Amino acid sequence: MYNPSLKSLSEMLVNPAEAIKPQENVFLRKLAAGSILFLADIIVLSATILVTLIARDNFLPGDVDLNKYLDIFPLILLLFPAIFFLRGLYPGFGIDVIEELRILTYSITFVYAILATLSFLVKDAWDYSRIAFVLSWAIAVLTVPMGRALVRKLFSHQNWWGVPVIIIGAGNSGEQVIKSLKKHPQIGLRPIVAIDDNSDKWGYIENVPVVGGMEVIPQLVERLDIEQAIIAMPNASRSKKQEIIHNYSKYFKNTTFIPDLYGISSLWVSSKDLGGIVGLEVQQKLLKTSSQIRKRIFDIALAATLSIFALPLIIIIAIFIKIDSRGKVFFKQERMGKGDSRFNIVKFRTMHYDAEKRLSDLLAKNKELKAEYEVYHKMKNDPRLTRVGRILRKYSLDELPQFWNVLKGEMSLIGPRAYMPWEKYKMNGHEEMILKVKPGISGLWQVTDRNASSFEERNSTDVYYIRNWSMFLDIYIVARTIAVVLSGKGAY
């Protein structure tokens, strides 16, 4: 909690509309963020297309007339931003990263479809390189989201990034909303004030002033130029909610309601129209047969490709392991698979041959380390690791042989953690859901908290992934995995 001076707190409670400092004009904030994203998109798309054409001209037979492409370049650079703008991507505040990835993929594909159609309608359509066309599309689908992610990383902590949002309700739900938006500034929704009729709630939450009552909303909206509200009062009475909606939602362009979902995670709940009645539909997306087929195709295509490129590195690592310490190059261990089956996971050996004896001796001498190991099932400064093993663990290179498990159909590239059989009895009921799908080399918990999360938190994150699965979530996790692995942060 933030502790303001008595004077500032008194001024805020007496006259909140005057005491709270106005933000920059919302239009200018949107214009600034939208302009930067626009420039980033243009730069990334231009570089992608030009690099693809130059590569095509230099590495494949036949000449490419760059002047012919320069003639249509203005059309290309006009179409992309126009479609992005129509899809709400400038500035795209309030759109989560997975949804943005989905919109970008469909939008880029749509623009390339338009260009393909136009090119085939003109007389000299066959003069354009189809290889360069398809390759630039594939690269653009990857590079444009990466460019936007970089922009948000660089600018989302600036005061001018995002639009002001008012939170109606300062109870547990309101506090969670404020903390979540503060933690994820890249979303672009900046809570600047919370409203609650309960005077016990007045004060500050995460530096955000909490004032009351509801009657100050019109003044705050006018003075602070607020266009969006989030109503976070799931436990309020029906009459209270109706009163707020009827009297105050008219002051906002957008109003979001936080319902009482009884602890249900957000993404796997969607609204459903039942003949004029709103229902909430709960899904387990990865349990669908169609989802598993699409995921398997994705696994085979990407694992086969990555295996080919990783083969030289795998050979080099194997040589270093053999030189560094006594024992085999590869390590096999029984893990639980889909349907509670058993399979041997394959990794590079990272531990000494007498690893378990070293562990038991250490835990017997140190109660603190024993407690840490029981919570995380891992430990920092693990004495079992070899010199090469520490490096492999830091950058997750010990996982490379698991591509073989993926190609055999025992694992997925992305999925829940591959748990050991004895861990089943510590999963507190989550095992029923987790064991319905294949485990993954990487997963959602690895790219969020990695090794910093507890065993229980990893279980919950795995269940969350299964219920929220989409191809775009997998693509996002693959991209995040690469970034996390290269950084080497959080691994041990």
mmCIF file of C-alpha atoms in Angstrom, residues 317-330 349-354 384-390:
data_model
loop_
_atom_site.group_PDB
_atom_site.id
_atom_site.type_symbol
_atom_site.label_atom_id
_atom_site.label_comp_id
_atom_site.label_asym_id
_atom_site.label_seq_id
_atom_site.Cartn_x
_atom_site.Cartn_y
_atom_site.Cartn_z
ATOM 1 C CA ILE A 317 27.399 -30.916 -26.890
ATOM 2 C CA ALA A 318 27.743 -34.712 -26.836
ATOM 3 C CA ILE A 319 31.511 -34.416 -27.286
ATOM 4 C CA PHE A 320 31.845 -31.877 -24.448
ATOM 5 C CA ILE A 321 29.770 -34.023 -22.068
ATOM 6 C CA LYS A 322 31.974 -37.046 -22.756
ATOM 7 C CA ILE A 323 35.151 -35.043 -22.152
ATOM 8 C CA ASP A 324 33.878 -33.236 -19.043
ATOM 9 C CA SER A 325 32.681 -36.046 -16.775
ATOM 10 C CA ARG A 326 32.302 -39.763 -16.320
ATOM 11 C CA GLY A 327 29.075 -41.361 -17.547
ATOM 12 C CA LYS A 328 26.790 -41.631 -20.554
ATOM 13 C CA VAL A 329 25.987 -38.737 -22.906
ATOM 14 C CA PHE A 330 22.231 -39.156 -22.738
ATOM 15 C CA ARG A 349 23.179 -35.838 -18.992
ATOM 16 C CA THR A 350 23.860 -32.812 -16.777
ATOM 17 C CA MET A 351 24.651 -34.583 -13.480
ATOM 18 C CA HIS A 352 27.453 -36.647 -12.015
ATOM 19 C CA TYR A 353 27.104 -40.434 -12.081
ATOM 20 C CA ASP A 354 26.553 -40.481 -8.279
ATOM 21 C CA ARG A 384 24.779 -32.886 -8.632
ATOM 22 C CA LEU A 385 25.437 -30.770 -11.740
ATOM 23 C CA THR A 386 28.612 -31.079 -13.803
ATOM 24 C CA ARG A 387 30.431 -28.042 -15.233
ATOM 25 C CA VAL A 388 28.974 -28.598 -18.698
ATOM 26 C CA GLY A 389 25.657 -29.520 -17.105
ATOM 27 C CA ARG A 390 25.308 -26.105 -15.457
#
